[in-house]
Amino acid sequence: MKLYIDTSDSDKSQKPLETIDKTLKKQGKTAHDISEIEINEGPGSFTGLRIGAAIANALGWALKIPVNGQDVSKKPITPKYK
């Protein structure tokens, strides 16, 4: 299962981990079912991109899965700002 994190919607960006948890539960999945995380690196808003990158890097590191095809334990994903 691939997880795509979109923090552009202001409602979702307020509680991103809760949103991820609800999405997984709705599908009958857990975080351990995620095999890869994909995020939009930008351009975009400074705060939204940082939130998305921080969560993706943390989940990728904790679950030992790639983020945007990269091993984040070696090099974390960094956002590209406007």
PDB file of N, CA and C in Angstrom:
ATOM      1  N   MET A   1       0.849  -1.172   0.000  1.00  0.00           N
ATOM      2  CA  MET A   1       0.000   0.000   0.000  1.00  0.00           C
ATOM      3  C   MET A   1       0.889   1.227   0.000  1.00  0.00           C
ATOM      4  N   LYS A   2       0.592   2.191  -0.869  1.00  0.00           N
ATOM      5  CA  LYS A   2       1.343   3.436  -0.940  1.00  0.00           C
ATOM      6  C   LYS A   2       0.510   4.527  -0.271  1.00  0.00           C
ATOM      7  N   LEU A   3       1.139   5.339   0.562  1.00  0.00           N
ATOM      8  CA  LEU A   3       0.452   6.437   1.242  1.00  0.00           C
ATOM      9  C   LEU A   3       0.870   7.745   0.608  1.00  0.00           C
ATOM     10  N   TYR A   4      -0.097   8.555   0.194  1.00  0.00           N
ATOM     11  CA  TYR A   4       0.176   9.888  -0.339  1.00  0.00           C
ATOM     12  C   TYR A   4      -0.300  10.894   0.686  1.00  0.00           C
ATOM     13  N   ILE A   5       0.586  11.783   1.118  1.00  0.00           N
ATOM     14  CA  ILE A   5       0.241  12.791   2.120  1.00  0.00           C
ATOM     15  C   ILE A   5       0.015  14.123   1.423  1.00  0.00           C
ATOM     16  N   ASP A   6      -1.194  14.661   1.543  1.00  0.00           N
ATOM     17  CA  ASP A   6      -1.544  15.954   0.967  1.00  0.00           C
ATOM     18  C   ASP A   6      -1.938  16.881   2.105  1.00  0.00           C
ATOM     19  N   THR A   7      -1.105  17.879   2.384  1.00  0.00           N
ATOM     20  CA  THR A   7      -1.406  18.814   3.472  1.00  0.00           C
ATOM     21  C   THR A   7      -1.906  20.153   2.933  1.00  0.00           C
ATOM     22  N   SER A   8      -2.320  20.185   1.660  1.00  0.00           N
ATOM     23  CA  SER A   8      -2.769  21.450   1.086  1.00  0.00           C
ATOM     24  C   SER A   8      -4.147  21.863   1.589  1.00  0.00           C
ATOM     25  N   ASP A   9      -4.991  20.905   1.940  1.00  0.00           N
ATOM     26  CA  ASP A   9      -6.318  21.200   2.472  1.00  0.00           C
ATOM     27  C   ASP A   9      -6.158  21.631   3.929  1.00  0.00           C
ATOM     28  N   SER A  10      -6.591  22.849   4.252  1.00  0.00           N
ATOM     29  CA  SER A  10      -6.340  23.394   5.592  1.00  0.00           C
ATOM     30  C   SER A  10      -6.942  22.536   6.702  1.00  0.00           C
ATOM     31  N   ASP A  11      -8.083  21.897   6.449  1.00  0.00           N
ATOM     32  CA  ASP A  11      -8.688  21.049   7.474  1.00  0.00           C
ATOM     33  C   ASP A  11      -7.798  19.842   7.768  1.00  0.00           C
ATOM     34  N   LYS A  12      -7.303  19.196   6.718  1.00  0.00           N
ATOM     35  CA  LYS A  12      -6.444  18.024   6.898  1.00  0.00           C
ATOM     36  C   LYS A  12      -5.108  18.401   7.518  1.00  0.00           C
ATOM     37  N   SER A  13      -4.605  19.580   7.217  1.00  0.00           N
ATOM     38  CA  SER A  13      -3.288  19.962   7.729  1.00  0.00           C
ATOM     39  C   SER A  13      -3.316  20.268   9.222  1.00  0.00           C
ATOM     40  N   GLN A  14      -4.504  20.430   9.795  1.00  0.00           N
ATOM     41  CA  GLN A  14      -4.603  20.697  11.224  1.00  0.00           C
ATOM     42  C   GLN A  14      -4.367  19.434  12.050  1.00  0.00           C
ATOM     43  N   LYS A  15      -4.748  18.285  11.510  1.00  0.00           N
ATOM     44  CA  LYS A  15      -4.632  17.017  12.237  1.00  0.00           C
ATOM     45  C   LYS A  15      -4.153  15.922  11.287  1.00  0.00           C
ATOM     46  N   PRO A  16      -2.946  16.059  10.730  1.00  0.00           N
ATOM     47  CA  PRO A  16      -2.520  15.107   9.698  1.00  0.00           C
ATOM     48  C   PRO A  16      -2.382  13.669  10.183  1.00  0.00           C
ATOM     49  N   LEU A  17      -1.868  13.448  11.378  1.00  0.00           N
ATOM     50  CA  LEU A  17      -1.715  12.070  11.858  1.00  0.00           C
ATOM     51  C   LEU A  17      -3.067  11.425  12.113  1.00  0.00           C
ATOM     52  N   GLU A  18      -4.009  12.215  12.614  1.00  0.00           N
ATOM     53  CA  GLU A  18      -5.369  11.706  12.825  1.00  0.00           C
ATOM     54  C   GLU A  18      -6.011  11.351  11.483  1.00  0.00           C
ATOM     55  N   THR A  19      -5.789  12.187  10.476  1.00  0.00           N
ATOM     56  CA  THR A  19      -6.329  11.933   9.144  1.00  0.00           C
ATOM     57  C   THR A  19      -5.745  10.648   8.558  1.00  0.00           C
ATOM     58  N   ILE A  20      -4.439  10.454   8.712  1.00  0.00           N
ATOM     59  CA  ILE A  20      -3.789   9.231   8.226  1.00  0.00           C
ATOM     60  C   ILE A  20      -4.359   8.015   8.945  1.00  0.00           C
ATOM     61  N   ASP A  21      -4.489   8.106  10.263  1.00  0.00           N
ATOM     62  CA  ASP A  21      -5.019   6.998  11.057  1.00  0.00           C
ATOM     63  C   ASP A  21      -6.440   6.640  10.628  1.00  0.00           C
ATOM     64  N   LYS A  22      -7.301   7.643  10.450  1.00  0.00           N
ATOM     65  CA  LYS A  22      -8.687   7.399  10.032  1.00  0.00           C
ATOM     66  C   LYS A  22      -8.738   6.761   8.646  1.00  0.00           C
ATOM     67  N   THR A  23      -7.879   7.234   7.740  1.00  0.00           N
ATOM     68  CA  THR A  23      -7.842   6.689   6.387  1.00  0.00           C
ATOM     69  C   THR A  23      -7.435   5.220   6.404  1.00  0.00           C
ATOM     70  N   LEU A  24      -6.414   4.897   7.187  1.00  0.00           N
ATOM     71  CA  LEU A  24      -5.965   3.504   7.293  1.00  0.00           C
ATOM     72  C   LEU A  24      -7.056   2.618   7.893  1.00  0.00           C
ATOM     73  N   LYS A  25      -7.680   3.081   8.975  1.00  0.00           N
ATOM     74  CA  LYS A  25      -8.731   2.293   9.630  1.00  0.00           C
ATOM     75  C   LYS A  25      -9.910   2.053   8.695  1.00  0.00           C
ATOM     76  N   LYS A  26     -10.264   3.071   7.914  1.00  0.00           N
ATOM     77  CA  LYS A  26     -11.375   2.950   6.973  1.00  0.00           C
ATOM     78  C   LYS A  26     -11.103   1.850   5.940  1.00  0.00           C
ATOM     79  N   GLN A  27      -9.839   1.653   5.612  1.00  0.00           N
ATOM     80  CA  GLN A  27      -9.440   0.627   4.646  1.00  0.00           C
ATOM     81  C   GLN A  27      -9.108  -0.713   5.308  1.00  0.00           C
ATOM     82  N   GLY A  28      -9.229  -0.767   6.646  1.00  0.00           N
ATOM     83  CA  GLY A  28      -8.894  -1.992   7.368  1.00  0.00           C
ATOM     84  C   GLY A  28      -7.399  -2.262   7.402  1.00  0.00           C
ATOM     85  N   LYS A  29      -6.609  -1.195   7.373  1.00  0.00           N
ATOM     86  CA  LYS A  29      -5.148  -1.309   7.322  1.00  0.00           C
ATOM     87  C   LYS A  29      -4.523  -0.674   8.559  1.00  0.00           C
ATOM     88  N   THR A  30      -3.239  -0.967   8.753  1.00  0.00           N
ATOM     89  CA  THR A  30      -2.454  -0.313   9.806  1.00  0.00           C
ATOM     90  C   THR A  30      -1.242   0.335   9.150  1.00  0.00           C
ATOM     91  N   ALA A  31      -0.493   1.086   9.924  1.00  0.00           N
ATOM     92  CA  ALA A  31       0.706   1.745   9.394  1.00  0.00           C
ATOM     93  C   ALA A  31       1.692   0.728   8.827  1.00  0.00           C
ATOM     94  N   HIS A  32       1.704  -0.474   9.370  1.00  0.00           N
ATOM     95  CA  HIS A  32       2.645  -1.497   8.899  1.00  0.00           C
ATOM     96  C   HIS A  32       2.276  -2.054   7.523  1.00  0.00           C
ATOM     97  N   ASP A  33       1.088  -1.721   7.025  1.00  0.00           N
ATOM     98  CA  ASP A  33       0.692  -2.123   5.673  1.00  0.00           C
ATOM     99  C   ASP A  33       1.229  -1.163   4.614  1.00  0.00           C
ATOM    100  N   ILE A  34       1.751  -0.024   5.037  1.00  0.00           N
ATOM    101  CA  ILE A  34       2.282   0.967   4.096  1.00  0.00           C
ATOM    102  C   ILE A  34       3.658   0.503   3.635  1.00  0.00           C
ATOM    103  N   SER A  35       3.855   0.440   2.329  1.00  0.00           N
ATOM    104  CA  SER A  35       5.142  -0.006   1.790  1.00  0.00           C
ATOM    105  C   SER A  35       5.982   1.149   1.267  1.00  0.00           C
ATOM    106  N   GLU A  36       5.349   2.286   1.024  1.00  0.00           N
ATOM    107  CA  GLU A  36       6.054   3.462   0.520  1.00  0.00           C
ATOM    108  C   GLU A  36       5.208   4.694   0.803  1.00  0.00           C
ATOM    109  N   ILE A  37       5.870   5.822   0.994  1.00  0.00           N
ATOM    110  CA  ILE A  37       5.173   7.092   1.199  1.00  0.00           C
ATOM    111  C   ILE A  37       5.566   8.026   0.067  1.00  0.00           C
ATOM    112  N   GLU A  38       4.585   8.720  -0.483  1.00  0.00           N
ATOM    113  CA  GLU A  38       4.813   9.667  -1.565  1.00  0.00           C
ATOM    114  C   GLU A  38       4.281  11.020  -1.118  1.00  0.00           C
ATOM    115  N   ILE A  39       5.109  12.047  -1.225  1.00  0.00           N
ATOM    116  CA  ILE A  39       4.650  13.397  -0.884  1.00  0.00           C
ATOM    117  C   ILE A  39       4.942  14.339  -2.038  1.00  0.00           C
ATOM    118  N   ASN A  40       4.196  15.443  -2.061  1.00  0.00           N
ATOM    119  CA  ASN A  40       4.463  16.524  -2.998  1.00  0.00           C
ATOM    120  C   ASN A  40       5.546  17.386  -2.370  1.00  0.00           C
ATOM    121  N   GLU A  41       6.711  17.443  -2.993  1.00  0.00           N
ATOM    122  CA  GLU A  41       7.827  18.213  -2.441  1.00  0.00           C
ATOM    123  C   GLU A  41       7.710  19.701  -2.727  1.00  0.00           C
ATOM    124  N   GLY A  42       6.773  20.108  -3.528  1.00  0.00           N
ATOM    125  CA  GLY A  42       6.580  21.519  -3.813  1.00  0.00           C
ATOM    126  C   GLY A  42       6.642  21.782  -5.310  1.00  0.00           C
ATOM    127  N   PRO A  43       6.448  23.023  -5.689  1.00  0.00           N
ATOM    128  CA  PRO A  43       6.321  24.175  -4.802  1.00  0.00           C
ATOM    129  C   PRO A  43       4.972  24.184  -4.082  1.00  0.00           C
ATOM    130  N   GLY A  44       4.924  24.948  -3.023  1.00  0.00           N
ATOM    131  CA  GLY A  44       3.716  25.071  -2.228  1.00  0.00           C
ATOM    132  C   GLY A  44       3.966  25.957  -1.030  1.00  0.00           C
ATOM    133  N   SER A  45       3.001  25.982  -0.113  1.00  0.00           N
ATOM    134  CA  SER A  45       3.145  26.839   1.059  1.00  0.00           C
ATOM    135  C   SER A  45       4.240  26.308   1.981  1.00  0.00           C
ATOM    136  N   PHE A  46       4.951  27.215   2.598  1.00  0.00           N
ATOM    137  CA  PHE A  46       6.069  26.881   3.483  1.00  0.00           C
ATOM    138  C   PHE A  46       5.635  25.914   4.574  1.00  0.00           C
ATOM    139  N   THR A  47       4.578  26.260   5.295  1.00  0.00           N
ATOM    140  CA  THR A  47       4.137  25.440   6.426  1.00  0.00           C
ATOM    141  C   THR A  47       3.598  24.089   5.972  1.00  0.00           C
ATOM    142  N   GLY A  48       2.759  24.077   4.953  1.00  0.00           N
ATOM    143  CA  GLY A  48       2.180  22.828   4.468  1.00  0.00           C
ATOM    144  C   GLY A  48       3.229  21.841   3.996  1.00  0.00           C
ATOM    145  N   LEU A  49       4.220  22.338   3.267  1.00  0.00           N
ATOM    146  CA  LEU A  49       5.281  21.457   2.775  1.00  0.00           C
ATOM    147  C   LEU A  49       6.139  20.922   3.913  1.00  0.00           C
ATOM    148  N   ARG A  50       6.424  21.764   4.884  1.00  0.00           N
ATOM    149  CA  ARG A  50       7.241  21.316   6.025  1.00  0.00           C
ATOM    150  C   ARG A  50       6.496  20.270   6.854  1.00  0.00           C
ATOM    151  N   ILE A  51       5.189  20.478   7.048  1.00  0.00           N
ATOM    152  CA  ILE A  51       4.385  19.500   7.792  1.00  0.00           C
ATOM    153  C   ILE A  51       4.410  18.157   7.060  1.00  0.00           C
ATOM    154  N   GLY A  52       4.134  18.187   5.767  1.00  0.00           N
ATOM    155  CA  GLY A  52       4.112  16.959   4.973  1.00  0.00           C
ATOM    156  C   GLY A  52       5.448  16.242   4.968  1.00  0.00           C
ATOM    157  N   ALA A  53       6.532  16.993   4.780  1.00  0.00           N
ATOM    158  CA  ALA A  53       7.871  16.386   4.740  1.00  0.00           C
ATOM    159  C   ALA A  53       8.259  15.818   6.100  1.00  0.00           C
ATOM    160  N   ALA A  54       7.961  16.544   7.164  1.00  0.00           N
ATOM    161  CA  ALA A  54       8.324  16.071   8.506  1.00  0.00           C
ATOM    162  C   ALA A  54       7.587  14.775   8.854  1.00  0.00           C
ATOM    163  N   ILE A  55       6.298  14.730   8.559  1.00  0.00           N
ATOM    164  CA  ILE A  55       5.515  13.529   8.854  1.00  0.00           C
ATOM    165  C   ILE A  55       5.973  12.365   7.979  1.00  0.00           C
ATOM    166  N   ALA A  56       6.176  12.627   6.702  1.00  0.00           N
ATOM    167  CA  ALA A  56       6.617  11.568   5.790  1.00  0.00           C
ATOM    168  C   ALA A  56       7.973  11.014   6.207  1.00  0.00           C
ATOM    169  N   ASN A  57       8.915  11.898   6.530  1.00  0.00           N
ATOM    170  CA  ASN A  57      10.246  11.451   6.955  1.00  0.00           C
ATOM    171  C   ASN A  57      10.171  10.646   8.250  1.00  0.00           C
ATOM    172  N   ALA A  58       9.372  11.115   9.202  1.00  0.00           N
ATOM    173  CA  ALA A  58       9.251  10.410  10.487  1.00  0.00           C
ATOM    174  C   ALA A  58       8.621   9.031  10.300  1.00  0.00           C
ATOM    175  N   LEU A  59       7.540   8.961   9.522  1.00  0.00           N
ATOM    176  CA  LEU A  59       6.897   7.667   9.275  1.00  0.00           C
ATOM    177  C   LEU A  59       7.808   6.741   8.470  1.00  0.00           C
ATOM    178  N   GLY A  60       8.470   7.294   7.469  1.00  0.00           N
ATOM    179  CA  GLY A  60       9.388   6.491   6.665  1.00  0.00           C
ATOM    180  C   GLY A  60      10.507   5.909   7.507  1.00  0.00           C
ATOM    181  N   TRP A  61      11.062   6.733   8.376  1.00  0.00           N
ATOM    182  CA  TRP A  61      12.148   6.281   9.257  1.00  0.00           C
ATOM    183  C   TRP A  61      11.638   5.226  10.234  1.00  0.00           C
ATOM    184  N   ALA A  62      10.499   5.497  10.879  1.00  0.00           N
ATOM    185  CA  ALA A  62       9.963   4.581  11.892  1.00  0.00           C
ATOM    186  C   ALA A  62       9.542   3.235  11.292  1.00  0.00           C
ATOM    187  N   LEU A  63       8.958   3.280  10.093  1.00  0.00           N
ATOM    188  CA  LEU A  63       8.468   2.056   9.456  1.00  0.00           C
ATOM    189  C   LEU A  63       9.513   1.405   8.544  1.00  0.00           C
ATOM    190  N   LYS A  64      10.659   2.092   8.391  1.00  0.00           N
ATOM    191  CA  LYS A  64      11.745   1.596   7.524  1.00  0.00           C
ATOM    192  C   LYS A  64      11.266   1.373   6.087  1.00  0.00           C
ATOM    193  N   ILE A  65      10.571   2.405   5.563  1.00  0.00           N
ATOM    194  CA  ILE A  65      10.063   2.352   4.193  1.00  0.00           C
ATOM    195  C   ILE A  65      10.516   3.604   3.445  1.00  0.00           C
ATOM    196  N   PRO A  66      10.592   3.543   2.103  1.00  0.00           N
ATOM    197  CA  PRO A  66      11.045   4.702   1.336  1.00  0.00           C
ATOM    198  C   PRO A  66      10.001   5.816   1.282  1.00  0.00           C
ATOM    199  N   VAL A  67      10.511   7.028   1.171  1.00  0.00           N
ATOM    200  CA  VAL A  67       9.676   8.209   0.944  1.00  0.00           C
ATOM    201  C   VAL A  67      10.127   8.782  -0.396  1.00  0.00           C
ATOM    202  N   ASN A  68       9.198   8.906  -1.325  1.00  0.00           N
ATOM    203  CA  ASN A  68       9.521   9.346  -2.685  1.00  0.00           C
ATOM    204  C   ASN A  68      10.672   8.520  -3.262  1.00  0.00           C
ATOM    205  N   GLY A  69      10.692   7.233  -2.942  1.00  0.00           N
ATOM    206  CA  GLY A  69      11.694   6.330  -3.481  1.00  0.00           C
ATOM    207  C   GLY A  69      13.056   6.394  -2.816  1.00  0.00           C
ATOM    208  N   GLN A  70      13.193   7.184  -1.758  1.00  0.00           N
ATOM    209  CA  GLN A  70      14.480   7.340  -1.079  1.00  0.00           C
ATOM    210  C   GLN A  70      14.463   6.713   0.308  1.00  0.00           C
ATOM    211  N   ASP A  71      15.623   6.260   0.747  1.00  0.00           N
ATOM    212  CA  ASP A  71      15.807   5.774   2.114  1.00  0.00           C
ATOM    213  C   ASP A  71      16.047   6.999   2.992  1.00  0.00           C
ATOM    214  N   VAL A  72      15.039   7.380   3.798  1.00  0.00           N
ATOM    215  CA  VAL A  72      15.149   8.608   4.591  1.00  0.00           C
ATOM    216  C   VAL A  72      16.093   8.472   5.776  1.00  0.00           C
ATOM    217  N   SER A  73      16.531   7.254   6.093  1.00  0.00           N
ATOM    218  CA  SER A  73      17.515   7.118   7.169  1.00  0.00           C
ATOM    219  C   SER A  73      18.875   7.633   6.700  1.00  0.00           C
ATOM    220  N   LYS A  74      19.072   7.688   5.382  1.00  0.00           N
ATOM    221  CA  LYS A  74      20.328   8.201   4.825  1.00  0.00           C
ATOM    222  C   LYS A  74      20.215   9.666   4.416  1.00  0.00           C
ATOM    223  N   LYS A  75      19.071  10.028   3.821  1.00  0.00           N
ATOM    224  CA  LYS A  75      18.868  11.407   3.373  1.00  0.00           C
ATOM    225  C   LYS A  75      17.377  11.727   3.399  1.00  0.00           C
ATOM    226  N   PRO A  76      16.949  12.585   4.336  1.00  0.00           N
ATOM    227  CA  PRO A  76      15.523  12.920   4.408  1.00  0.00           C
ATOM    228  C   PRO A  76      15.058  13.736   3.197  1.00  0.00           C
ATOM    229  N   ILE A  77      13.773  13.646   2.923  1.00  0.00           N
ATOM    230  CA  ILE A  77      13.159  14.438   1.862  1.00  0.00           C
ATOM    231  C   ILE A  77      13.090  15.888   2.336  1.00  0.00           C
ATOM    232  N   THR A  78      13.447  16.809   1.464  1.00  0.00           N
ATOM    233  CA  THR A  78      13.355  18.231   1.810  1.00  0.00           C
ATOM    234  C   THR A  78      12.393  18.916   0.844  1.00  0.00           C
ATOM    235  N   PRO A  79      11.542  19.797   1.370  1.00  0.00           N
ATOM    236  CA  PRO A  79      10.577  20.482   0.513  1.00  0.00           C
ATOM    237  C   PRO A  79      11.233  21.535  -0.372  1.00  0.00           C
ATOM    238  N   LYS A  80      10.563  21.844  -1.474  1.00  0.00           N
ATOM    239  CA  LYS A  80      11.001  22.907  -2.387  1.00  0.00           C
ATOM    240  C   LYS A  80       9.971  24.024  -2.280  1.00  0.00           C
ATOM    241  N   TYR A  81      10.373  25.136  -1.728  1.00  0.00           N
ATOM    242  CA  TYR A  81       9.448  26.246  -1.487  1.00  0.00           C
ATOM    243  C   TYR A  81       9.286  27.102  -2.727  1.00  0.00           C
ATOM    244  N   LYS A  82       8.194  27.883  -2.733  1.00  0.00           N
ATOM    245  CA  LYS A  82       7.922  28.820  -3.832  1.00  0.00           C
ATOM    246  C   LYS A  82       9.026  29.839  -3.936  1.00  0.00           C
TER     247      LYS A  82
END
